[in-house]
PDB file of N, CA and C in Angstrom:
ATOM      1  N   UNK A   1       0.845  -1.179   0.000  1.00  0.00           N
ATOM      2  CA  UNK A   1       0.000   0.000   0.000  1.00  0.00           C
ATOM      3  C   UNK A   1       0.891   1.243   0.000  1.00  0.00           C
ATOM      4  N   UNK A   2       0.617   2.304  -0.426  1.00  0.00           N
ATOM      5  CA  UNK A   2       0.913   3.538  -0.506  1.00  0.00           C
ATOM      6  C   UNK A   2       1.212   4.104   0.940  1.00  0.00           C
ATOM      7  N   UNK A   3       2.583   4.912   0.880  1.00  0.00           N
ATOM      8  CA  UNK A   3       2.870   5.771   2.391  1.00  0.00           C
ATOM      9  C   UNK A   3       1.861   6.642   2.338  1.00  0.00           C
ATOM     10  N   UNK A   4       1.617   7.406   1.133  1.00  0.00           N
ATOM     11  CA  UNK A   4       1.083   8.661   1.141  1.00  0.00           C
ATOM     12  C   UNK A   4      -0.441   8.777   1.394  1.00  0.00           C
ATOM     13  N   UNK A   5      -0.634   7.221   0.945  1.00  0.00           N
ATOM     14  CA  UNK A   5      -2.273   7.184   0.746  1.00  0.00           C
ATOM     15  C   UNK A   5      -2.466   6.726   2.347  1.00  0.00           C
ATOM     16  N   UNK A   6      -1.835   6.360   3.310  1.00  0.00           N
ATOM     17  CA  UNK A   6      -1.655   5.444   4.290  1.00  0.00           C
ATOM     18  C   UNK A   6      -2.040   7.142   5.157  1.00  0.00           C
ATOM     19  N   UNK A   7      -0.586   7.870   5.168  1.00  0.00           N
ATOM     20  CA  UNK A   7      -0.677   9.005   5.551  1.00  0.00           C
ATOM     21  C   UNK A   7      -1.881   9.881   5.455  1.00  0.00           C
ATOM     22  N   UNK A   8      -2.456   9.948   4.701  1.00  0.00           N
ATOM     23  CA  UNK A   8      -3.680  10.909   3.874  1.00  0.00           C
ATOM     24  C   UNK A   8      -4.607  10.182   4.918  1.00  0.00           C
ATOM     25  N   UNK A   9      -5.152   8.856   5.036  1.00  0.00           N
ATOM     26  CA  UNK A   9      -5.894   8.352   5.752  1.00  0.00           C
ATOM     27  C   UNK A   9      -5.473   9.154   7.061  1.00  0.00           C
ATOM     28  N   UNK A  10      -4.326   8.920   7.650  1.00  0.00           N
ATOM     29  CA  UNK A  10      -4.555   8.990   9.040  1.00  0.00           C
ATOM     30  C   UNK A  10      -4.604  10.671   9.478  1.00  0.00           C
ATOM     31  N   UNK A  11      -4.280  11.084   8.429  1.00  0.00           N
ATOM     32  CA  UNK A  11      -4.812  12.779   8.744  1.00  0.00           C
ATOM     33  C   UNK A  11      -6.099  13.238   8.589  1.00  0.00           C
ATOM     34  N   UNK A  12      -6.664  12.168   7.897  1.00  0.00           N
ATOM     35  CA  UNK A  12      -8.489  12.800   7.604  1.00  0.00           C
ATOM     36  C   UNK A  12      -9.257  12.291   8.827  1.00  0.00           C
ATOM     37  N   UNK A  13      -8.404  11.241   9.347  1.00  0.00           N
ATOM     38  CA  UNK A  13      -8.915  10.400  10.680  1.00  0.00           C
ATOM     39  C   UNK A  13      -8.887  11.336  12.072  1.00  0.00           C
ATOM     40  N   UNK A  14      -7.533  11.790  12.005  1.00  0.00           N
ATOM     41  CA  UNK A  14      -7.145  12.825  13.407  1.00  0.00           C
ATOM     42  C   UNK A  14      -8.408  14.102  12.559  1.00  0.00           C
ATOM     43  N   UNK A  15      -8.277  14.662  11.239  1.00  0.00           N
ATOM     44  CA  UNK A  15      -9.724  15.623  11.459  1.00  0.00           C
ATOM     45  C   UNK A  15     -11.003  15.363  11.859  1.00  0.00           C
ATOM     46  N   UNK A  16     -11.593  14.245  11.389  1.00  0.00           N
ATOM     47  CA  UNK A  16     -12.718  13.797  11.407  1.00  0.00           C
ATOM     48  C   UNK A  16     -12.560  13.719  13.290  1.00  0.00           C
ATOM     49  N   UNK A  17     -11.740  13.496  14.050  1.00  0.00           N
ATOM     50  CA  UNK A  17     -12.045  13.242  15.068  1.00  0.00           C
ATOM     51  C   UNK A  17     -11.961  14.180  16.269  1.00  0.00           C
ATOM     52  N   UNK A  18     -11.327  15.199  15.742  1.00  0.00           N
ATOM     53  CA  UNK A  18     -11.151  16.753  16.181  1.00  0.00           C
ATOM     54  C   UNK A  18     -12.639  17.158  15.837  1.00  0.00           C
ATOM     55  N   UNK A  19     -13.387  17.019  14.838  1.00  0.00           N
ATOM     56  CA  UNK A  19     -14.265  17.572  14.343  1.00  0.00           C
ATOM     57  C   UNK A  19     -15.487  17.131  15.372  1.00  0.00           C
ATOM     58  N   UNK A  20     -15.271  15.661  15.312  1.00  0.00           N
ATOM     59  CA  UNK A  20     -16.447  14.905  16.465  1.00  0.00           C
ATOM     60  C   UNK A  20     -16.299  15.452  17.515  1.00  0.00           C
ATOM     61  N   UNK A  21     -15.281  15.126  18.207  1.00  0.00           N
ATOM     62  CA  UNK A  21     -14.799  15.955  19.399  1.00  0.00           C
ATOM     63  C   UNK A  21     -15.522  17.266  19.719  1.00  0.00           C
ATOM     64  N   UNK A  22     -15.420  18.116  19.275  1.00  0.00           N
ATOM     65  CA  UNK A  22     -15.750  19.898  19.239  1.00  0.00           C
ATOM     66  C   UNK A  22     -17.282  19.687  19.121  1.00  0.00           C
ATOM     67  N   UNK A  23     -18.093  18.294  18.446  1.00  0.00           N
ATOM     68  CA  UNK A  23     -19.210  18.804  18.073  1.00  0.00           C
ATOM     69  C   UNK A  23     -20.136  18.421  18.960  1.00  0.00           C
ATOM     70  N   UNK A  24     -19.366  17.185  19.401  1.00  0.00           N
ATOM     71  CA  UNK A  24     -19.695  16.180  20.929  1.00  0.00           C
ATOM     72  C   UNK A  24     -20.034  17.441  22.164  1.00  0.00           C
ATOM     73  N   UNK A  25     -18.457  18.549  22.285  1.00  0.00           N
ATOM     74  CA  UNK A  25     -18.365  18.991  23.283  1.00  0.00           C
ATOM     75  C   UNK A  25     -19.450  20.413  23.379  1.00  0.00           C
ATOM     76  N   UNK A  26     -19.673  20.693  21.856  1.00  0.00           N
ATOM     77  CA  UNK A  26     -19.902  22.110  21.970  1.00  0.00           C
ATOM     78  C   UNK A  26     -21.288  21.931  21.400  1.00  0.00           C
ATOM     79  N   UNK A  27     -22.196  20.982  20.775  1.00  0.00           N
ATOM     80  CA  UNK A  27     -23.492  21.378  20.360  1.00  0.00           C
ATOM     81  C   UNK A  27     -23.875  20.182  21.359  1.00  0.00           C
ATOM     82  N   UNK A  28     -23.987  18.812  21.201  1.00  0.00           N
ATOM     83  CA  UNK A  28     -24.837  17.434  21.379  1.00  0.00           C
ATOM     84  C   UNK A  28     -24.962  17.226  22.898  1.00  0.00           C
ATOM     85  N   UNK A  29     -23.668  17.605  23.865  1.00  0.00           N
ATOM     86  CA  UNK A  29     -24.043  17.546  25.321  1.00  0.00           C
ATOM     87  C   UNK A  29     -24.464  18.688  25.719  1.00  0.00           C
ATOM     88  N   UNK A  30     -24.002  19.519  25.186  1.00  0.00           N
ATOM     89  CA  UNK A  30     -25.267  20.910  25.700  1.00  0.00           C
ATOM     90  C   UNK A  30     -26.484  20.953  25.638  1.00  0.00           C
ATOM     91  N   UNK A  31     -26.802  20.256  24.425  1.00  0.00           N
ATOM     92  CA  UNK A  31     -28.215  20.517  24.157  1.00  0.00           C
ATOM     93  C   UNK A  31     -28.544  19.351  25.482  1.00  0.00           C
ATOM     94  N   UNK A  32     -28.205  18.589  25.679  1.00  0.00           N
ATOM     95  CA  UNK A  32     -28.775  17.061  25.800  1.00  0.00           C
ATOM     96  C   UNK A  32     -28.403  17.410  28.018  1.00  0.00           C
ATOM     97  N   UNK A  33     -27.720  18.134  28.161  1.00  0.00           N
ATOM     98  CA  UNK A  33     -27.371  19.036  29.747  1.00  0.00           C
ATOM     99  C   UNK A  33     -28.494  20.277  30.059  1.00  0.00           C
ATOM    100  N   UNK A  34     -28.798  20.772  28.336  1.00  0.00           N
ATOM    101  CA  UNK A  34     -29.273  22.147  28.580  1.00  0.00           C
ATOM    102  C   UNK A  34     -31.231  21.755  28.906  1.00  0.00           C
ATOM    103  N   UNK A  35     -31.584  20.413  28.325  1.00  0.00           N
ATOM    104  CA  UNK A  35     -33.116  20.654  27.819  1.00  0.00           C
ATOM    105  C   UNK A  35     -33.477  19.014  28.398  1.00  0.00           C
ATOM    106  N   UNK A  36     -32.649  17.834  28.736  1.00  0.00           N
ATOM    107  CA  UNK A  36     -33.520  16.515  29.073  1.00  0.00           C
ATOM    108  C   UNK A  36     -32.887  15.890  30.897  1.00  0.00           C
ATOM    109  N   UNK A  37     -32.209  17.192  31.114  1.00  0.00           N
ATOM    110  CA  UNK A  37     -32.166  16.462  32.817  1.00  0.00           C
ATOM    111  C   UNK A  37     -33.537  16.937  33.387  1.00  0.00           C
ATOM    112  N   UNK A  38     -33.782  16.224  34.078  1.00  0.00           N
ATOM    113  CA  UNK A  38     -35.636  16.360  34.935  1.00  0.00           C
ATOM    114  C   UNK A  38     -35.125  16.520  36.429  1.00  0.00           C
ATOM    115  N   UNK A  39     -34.895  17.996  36.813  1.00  0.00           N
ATOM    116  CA  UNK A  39     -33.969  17.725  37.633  1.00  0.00           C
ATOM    117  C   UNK A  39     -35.553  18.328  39.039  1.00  0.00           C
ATOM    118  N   UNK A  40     -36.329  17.723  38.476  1.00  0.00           N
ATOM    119  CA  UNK A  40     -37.499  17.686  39.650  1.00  0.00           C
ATOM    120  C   UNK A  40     -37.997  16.022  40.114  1.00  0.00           C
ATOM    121  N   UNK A  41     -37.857  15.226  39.295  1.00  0.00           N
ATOM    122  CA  UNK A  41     -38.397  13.755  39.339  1.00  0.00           C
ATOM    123  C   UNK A  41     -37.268  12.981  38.982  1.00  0.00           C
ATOM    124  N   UNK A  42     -36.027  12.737  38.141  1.00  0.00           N
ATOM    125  CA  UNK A  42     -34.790  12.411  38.535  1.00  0.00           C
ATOM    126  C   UNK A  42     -34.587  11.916  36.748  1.00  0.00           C
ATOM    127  N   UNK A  43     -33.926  11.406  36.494  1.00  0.00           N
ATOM    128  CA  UNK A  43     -34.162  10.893  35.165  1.00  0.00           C
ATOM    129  C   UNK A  43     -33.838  12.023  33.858  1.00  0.00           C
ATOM    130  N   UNK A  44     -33.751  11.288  33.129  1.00  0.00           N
ATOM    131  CA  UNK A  44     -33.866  12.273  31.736  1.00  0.00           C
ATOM    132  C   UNK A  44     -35.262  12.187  30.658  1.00  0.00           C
ATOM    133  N   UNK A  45     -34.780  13.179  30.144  1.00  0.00           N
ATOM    134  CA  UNK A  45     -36.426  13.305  29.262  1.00  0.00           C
ATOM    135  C   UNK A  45     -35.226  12.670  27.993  1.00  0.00           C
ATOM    136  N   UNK A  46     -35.947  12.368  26.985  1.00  0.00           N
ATOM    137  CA  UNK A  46     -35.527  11.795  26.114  1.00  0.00           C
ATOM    138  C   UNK A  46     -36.222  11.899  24.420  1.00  0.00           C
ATOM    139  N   UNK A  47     -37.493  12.292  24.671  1.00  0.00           N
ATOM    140  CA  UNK A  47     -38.246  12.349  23.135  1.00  0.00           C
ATOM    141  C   UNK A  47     -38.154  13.947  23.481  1.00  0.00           C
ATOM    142  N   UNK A  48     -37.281  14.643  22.723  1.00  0.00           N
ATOM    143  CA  UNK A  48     -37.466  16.088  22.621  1.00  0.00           C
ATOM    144  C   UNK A  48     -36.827  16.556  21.303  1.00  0.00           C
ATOM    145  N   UNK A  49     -38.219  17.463  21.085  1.00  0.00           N
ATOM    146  CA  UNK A  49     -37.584  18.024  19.695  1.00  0.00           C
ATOM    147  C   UNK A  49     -36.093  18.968  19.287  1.00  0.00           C
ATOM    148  N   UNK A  50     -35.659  18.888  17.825  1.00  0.00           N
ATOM    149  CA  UNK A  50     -34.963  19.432  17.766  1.00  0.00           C
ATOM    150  C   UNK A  50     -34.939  20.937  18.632  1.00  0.00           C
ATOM    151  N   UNK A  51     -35.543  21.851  18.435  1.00  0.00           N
ATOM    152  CA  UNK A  51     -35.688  22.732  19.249  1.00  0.00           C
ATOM    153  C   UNK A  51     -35.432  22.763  20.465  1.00  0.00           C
ATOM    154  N   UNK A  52     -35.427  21.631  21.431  1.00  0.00           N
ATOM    155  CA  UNK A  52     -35.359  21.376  23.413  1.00  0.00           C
ATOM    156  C   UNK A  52     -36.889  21.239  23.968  1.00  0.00           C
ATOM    157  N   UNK A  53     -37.412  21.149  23.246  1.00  0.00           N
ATOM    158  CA  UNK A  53     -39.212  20.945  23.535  1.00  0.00           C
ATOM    159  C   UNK A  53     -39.320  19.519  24.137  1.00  0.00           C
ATOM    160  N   UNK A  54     -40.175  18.927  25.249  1.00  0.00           N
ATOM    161  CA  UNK A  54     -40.084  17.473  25.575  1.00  0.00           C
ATOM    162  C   UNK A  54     -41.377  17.511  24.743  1.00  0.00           C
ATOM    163  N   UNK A  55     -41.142  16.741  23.999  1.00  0.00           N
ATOM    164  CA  UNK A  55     -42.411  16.058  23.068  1.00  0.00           C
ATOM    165  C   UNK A  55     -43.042  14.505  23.966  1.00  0.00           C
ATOM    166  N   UNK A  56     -42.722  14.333  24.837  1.00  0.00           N
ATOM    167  CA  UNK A  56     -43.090  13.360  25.901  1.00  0.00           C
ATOM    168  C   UNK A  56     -42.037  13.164  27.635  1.00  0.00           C
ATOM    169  N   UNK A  57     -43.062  13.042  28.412  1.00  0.00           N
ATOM    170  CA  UNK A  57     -42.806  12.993  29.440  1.00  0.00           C
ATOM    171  C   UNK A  57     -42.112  11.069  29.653  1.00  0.00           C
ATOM    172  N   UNK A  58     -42.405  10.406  29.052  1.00  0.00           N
ATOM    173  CA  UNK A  58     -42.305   8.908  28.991  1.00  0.00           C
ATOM    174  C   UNK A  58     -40.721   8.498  29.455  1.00  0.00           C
ATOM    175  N   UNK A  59     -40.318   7.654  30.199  1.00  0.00           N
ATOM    176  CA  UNK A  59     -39.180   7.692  30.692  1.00  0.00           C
ATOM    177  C   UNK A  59     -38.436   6.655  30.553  1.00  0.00           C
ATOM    178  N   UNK A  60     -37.717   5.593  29.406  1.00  0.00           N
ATOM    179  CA  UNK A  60     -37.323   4.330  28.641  1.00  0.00           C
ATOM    180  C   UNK A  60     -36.314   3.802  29.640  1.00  0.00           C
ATOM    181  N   UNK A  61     -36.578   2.859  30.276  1.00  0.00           N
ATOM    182  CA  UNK A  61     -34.880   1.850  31.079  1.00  0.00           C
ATOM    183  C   UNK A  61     -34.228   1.746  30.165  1.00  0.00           C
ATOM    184  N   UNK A  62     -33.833   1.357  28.615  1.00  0.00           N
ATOM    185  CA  UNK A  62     -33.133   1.410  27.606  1.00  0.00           C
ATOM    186  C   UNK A  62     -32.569   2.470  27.532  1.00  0.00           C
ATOM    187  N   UNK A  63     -33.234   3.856  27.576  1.00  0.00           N
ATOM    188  CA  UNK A  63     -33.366   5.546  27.412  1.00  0.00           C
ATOM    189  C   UNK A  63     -31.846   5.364  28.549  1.00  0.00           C
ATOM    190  N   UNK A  64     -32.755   5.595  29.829  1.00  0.00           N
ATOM    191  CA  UNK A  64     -31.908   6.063  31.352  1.00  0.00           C
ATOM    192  C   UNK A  64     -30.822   5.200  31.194  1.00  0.00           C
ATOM    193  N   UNK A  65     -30.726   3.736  31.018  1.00  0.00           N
ATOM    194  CA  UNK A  65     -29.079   3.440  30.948  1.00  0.00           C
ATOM    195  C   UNK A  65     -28.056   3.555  30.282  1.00  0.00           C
ATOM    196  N   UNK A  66     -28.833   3.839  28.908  1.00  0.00           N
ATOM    197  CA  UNK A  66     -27.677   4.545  27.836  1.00  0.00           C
ATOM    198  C   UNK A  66     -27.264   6.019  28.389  1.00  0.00           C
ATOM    199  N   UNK A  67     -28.099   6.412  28.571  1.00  0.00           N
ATOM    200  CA  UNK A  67     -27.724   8.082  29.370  1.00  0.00           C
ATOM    201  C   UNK A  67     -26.731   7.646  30.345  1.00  0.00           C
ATOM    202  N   UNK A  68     -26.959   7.016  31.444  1.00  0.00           N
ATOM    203  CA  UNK A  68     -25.933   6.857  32.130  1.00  0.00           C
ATOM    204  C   UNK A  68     -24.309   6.247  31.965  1.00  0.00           C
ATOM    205  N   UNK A  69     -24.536   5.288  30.776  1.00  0.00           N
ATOM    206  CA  UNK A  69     -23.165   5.053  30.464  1.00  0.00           C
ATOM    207  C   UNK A  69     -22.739   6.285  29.884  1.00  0.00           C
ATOM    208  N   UNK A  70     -23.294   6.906  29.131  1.00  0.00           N
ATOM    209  CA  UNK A  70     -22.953   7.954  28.361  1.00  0.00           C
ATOM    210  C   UNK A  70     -21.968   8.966  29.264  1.00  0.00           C
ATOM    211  N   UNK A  71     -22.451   9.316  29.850  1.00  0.00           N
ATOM    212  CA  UNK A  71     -22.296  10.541  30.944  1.00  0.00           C
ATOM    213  C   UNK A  71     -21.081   9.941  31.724  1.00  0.00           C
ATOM    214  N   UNK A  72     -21.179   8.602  32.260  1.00  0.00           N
ATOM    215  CA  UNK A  72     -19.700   8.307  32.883  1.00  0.00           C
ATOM    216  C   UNK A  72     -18.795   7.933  32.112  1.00  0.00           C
ATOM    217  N   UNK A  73     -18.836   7.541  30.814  1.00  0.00           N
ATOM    218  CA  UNK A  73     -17.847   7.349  29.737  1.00  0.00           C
ATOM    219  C   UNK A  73     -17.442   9.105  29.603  1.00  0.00           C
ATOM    220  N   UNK A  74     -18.584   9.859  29.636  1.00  0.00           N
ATOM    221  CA  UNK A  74     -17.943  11.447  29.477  1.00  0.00           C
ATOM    222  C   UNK A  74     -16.587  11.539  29.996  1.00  0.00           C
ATOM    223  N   UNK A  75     -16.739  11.633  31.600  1.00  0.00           N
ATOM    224  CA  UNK A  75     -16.306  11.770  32.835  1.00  0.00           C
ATOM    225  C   UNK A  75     -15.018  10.418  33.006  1.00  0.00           C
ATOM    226  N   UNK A  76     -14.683   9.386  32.171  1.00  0.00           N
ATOM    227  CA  UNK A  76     -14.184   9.142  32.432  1.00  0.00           C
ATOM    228  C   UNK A  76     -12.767   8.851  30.992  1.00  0.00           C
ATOM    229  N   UNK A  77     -13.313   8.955  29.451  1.00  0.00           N
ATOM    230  CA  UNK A  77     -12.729   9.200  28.569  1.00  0.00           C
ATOM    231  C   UNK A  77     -12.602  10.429  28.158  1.00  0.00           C
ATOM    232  N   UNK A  78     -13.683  11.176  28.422  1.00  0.00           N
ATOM    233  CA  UNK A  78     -13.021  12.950  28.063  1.00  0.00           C
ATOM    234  C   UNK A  78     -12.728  13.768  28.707  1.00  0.00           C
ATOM    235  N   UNK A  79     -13.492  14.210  29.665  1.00  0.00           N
ATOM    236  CA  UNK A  79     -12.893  15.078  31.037  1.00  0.00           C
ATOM    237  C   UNK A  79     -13.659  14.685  32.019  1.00  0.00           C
ATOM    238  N   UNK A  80     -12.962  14.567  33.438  1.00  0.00           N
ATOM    239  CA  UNK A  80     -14.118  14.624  34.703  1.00  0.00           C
ATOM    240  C   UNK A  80     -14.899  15.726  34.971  1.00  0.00           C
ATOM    241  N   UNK A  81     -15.911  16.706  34.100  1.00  0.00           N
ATOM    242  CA  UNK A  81     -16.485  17.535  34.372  1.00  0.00           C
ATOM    243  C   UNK A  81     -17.584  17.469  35.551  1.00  0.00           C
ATOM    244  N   UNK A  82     -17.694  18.029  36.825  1.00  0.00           N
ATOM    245  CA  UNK A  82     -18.366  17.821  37.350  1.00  0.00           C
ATOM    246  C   UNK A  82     -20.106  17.859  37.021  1.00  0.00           C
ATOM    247  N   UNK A  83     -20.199  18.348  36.376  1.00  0.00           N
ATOM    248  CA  UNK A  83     -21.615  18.583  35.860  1.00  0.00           C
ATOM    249  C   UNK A  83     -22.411  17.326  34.908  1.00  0.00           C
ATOM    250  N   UNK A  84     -20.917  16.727  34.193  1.00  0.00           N
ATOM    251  CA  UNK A  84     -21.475  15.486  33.955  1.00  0.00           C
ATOM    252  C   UNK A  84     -21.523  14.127  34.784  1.00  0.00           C
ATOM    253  N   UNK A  85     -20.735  14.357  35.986  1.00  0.00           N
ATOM    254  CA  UNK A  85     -20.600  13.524  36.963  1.00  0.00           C
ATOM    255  C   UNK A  85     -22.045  13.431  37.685  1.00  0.00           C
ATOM    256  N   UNK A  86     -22.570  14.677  38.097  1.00  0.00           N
ATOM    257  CA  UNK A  86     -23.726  14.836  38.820  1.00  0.00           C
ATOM    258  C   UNK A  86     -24.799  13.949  37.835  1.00  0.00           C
ATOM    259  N   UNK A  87     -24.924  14.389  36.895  1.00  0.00           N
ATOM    260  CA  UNK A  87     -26.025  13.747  35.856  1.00  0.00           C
ATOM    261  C   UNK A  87     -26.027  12.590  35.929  1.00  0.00           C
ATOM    262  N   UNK A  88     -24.450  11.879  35.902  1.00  0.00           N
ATOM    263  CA  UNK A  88     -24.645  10.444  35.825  1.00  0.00           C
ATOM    264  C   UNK A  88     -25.231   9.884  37.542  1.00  0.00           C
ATOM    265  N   UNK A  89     -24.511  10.466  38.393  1.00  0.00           N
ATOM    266  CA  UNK A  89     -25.175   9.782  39.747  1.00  0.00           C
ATOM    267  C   UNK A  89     -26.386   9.957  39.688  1.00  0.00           C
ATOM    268  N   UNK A  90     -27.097  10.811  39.193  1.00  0.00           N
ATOM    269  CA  UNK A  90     -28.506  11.347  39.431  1.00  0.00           C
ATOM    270  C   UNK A  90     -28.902  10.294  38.258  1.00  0.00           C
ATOM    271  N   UNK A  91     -29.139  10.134  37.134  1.00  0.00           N
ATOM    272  CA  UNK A  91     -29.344   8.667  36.552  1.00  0.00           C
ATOM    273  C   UNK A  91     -29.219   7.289  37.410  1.00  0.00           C
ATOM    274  N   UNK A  92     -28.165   7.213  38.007  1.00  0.00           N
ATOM    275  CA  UNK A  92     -28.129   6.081  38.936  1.00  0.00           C
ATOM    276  C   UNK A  92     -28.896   6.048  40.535  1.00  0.00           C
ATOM    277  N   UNK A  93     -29.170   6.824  40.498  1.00  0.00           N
ATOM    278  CA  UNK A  93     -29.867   7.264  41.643  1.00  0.00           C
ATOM    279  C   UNK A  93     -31.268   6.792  41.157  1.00  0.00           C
ATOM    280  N   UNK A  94     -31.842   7.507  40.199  1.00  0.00           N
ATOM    281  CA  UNK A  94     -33.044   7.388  39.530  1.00  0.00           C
ATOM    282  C   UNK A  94     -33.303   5.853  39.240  1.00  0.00           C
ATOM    283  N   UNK A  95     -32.652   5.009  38.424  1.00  0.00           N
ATOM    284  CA  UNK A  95     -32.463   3.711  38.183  1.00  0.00           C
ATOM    285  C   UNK A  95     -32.656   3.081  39.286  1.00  0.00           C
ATOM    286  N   UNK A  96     -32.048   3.628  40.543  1.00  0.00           N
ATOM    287  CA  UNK A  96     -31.828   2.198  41.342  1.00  0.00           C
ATOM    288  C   UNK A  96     -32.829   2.503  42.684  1.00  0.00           C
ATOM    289  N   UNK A  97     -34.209   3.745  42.237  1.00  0.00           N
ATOM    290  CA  UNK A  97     -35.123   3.649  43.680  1.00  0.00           C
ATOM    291  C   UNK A  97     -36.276   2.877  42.622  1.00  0.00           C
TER     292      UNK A  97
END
């Protein structure tokens, strides 16, 4: 195989993943911090429109445990932000009354 073509790959790879990165950090957990913690009944909202609208109150065990891995994979592959730390205990909290 080709150095160059080898090379070319692994630079579109480090962009593409800079790109995820930034889009992860700066649009998809904001929205998802800013509009589905239920921080009155515990849990996350989960059917909400693009906009941050809860288009249902309905609350999925499938939903809440993906959220929760989510949030401690945050906290534990990208930064320990406390804010995503809280979310995840508060998911586990929620899960386990």
């Amino acid at each position: 195989m080709n150095h160059y073509l080898i090379l070319s790959v692994m630079i579109d790879f480090l962009a593409l993943s800079g790109f995820l990165r930034h889009h992860l950090l700066t649009d998809v957990m904001p929205f998802w911090t800013r509009h589905a913690v239920d921080g009155k009944n515990g849990g996350l909202f989960t059917c909400i429109s693009d906009e941050g609208k809860i288009t249902s109150r309905d609350k999925y065990l499938w939903s809440q445990t993906r959220a929760l891995w989510t949030f401690s994979a945050l906290c534990r592959r990208i930064e320990p932000r406390e804010e995503w730390r809280a979310i995840a205990d508060g998911l586990f909290a929620f899960l386990a009354a």
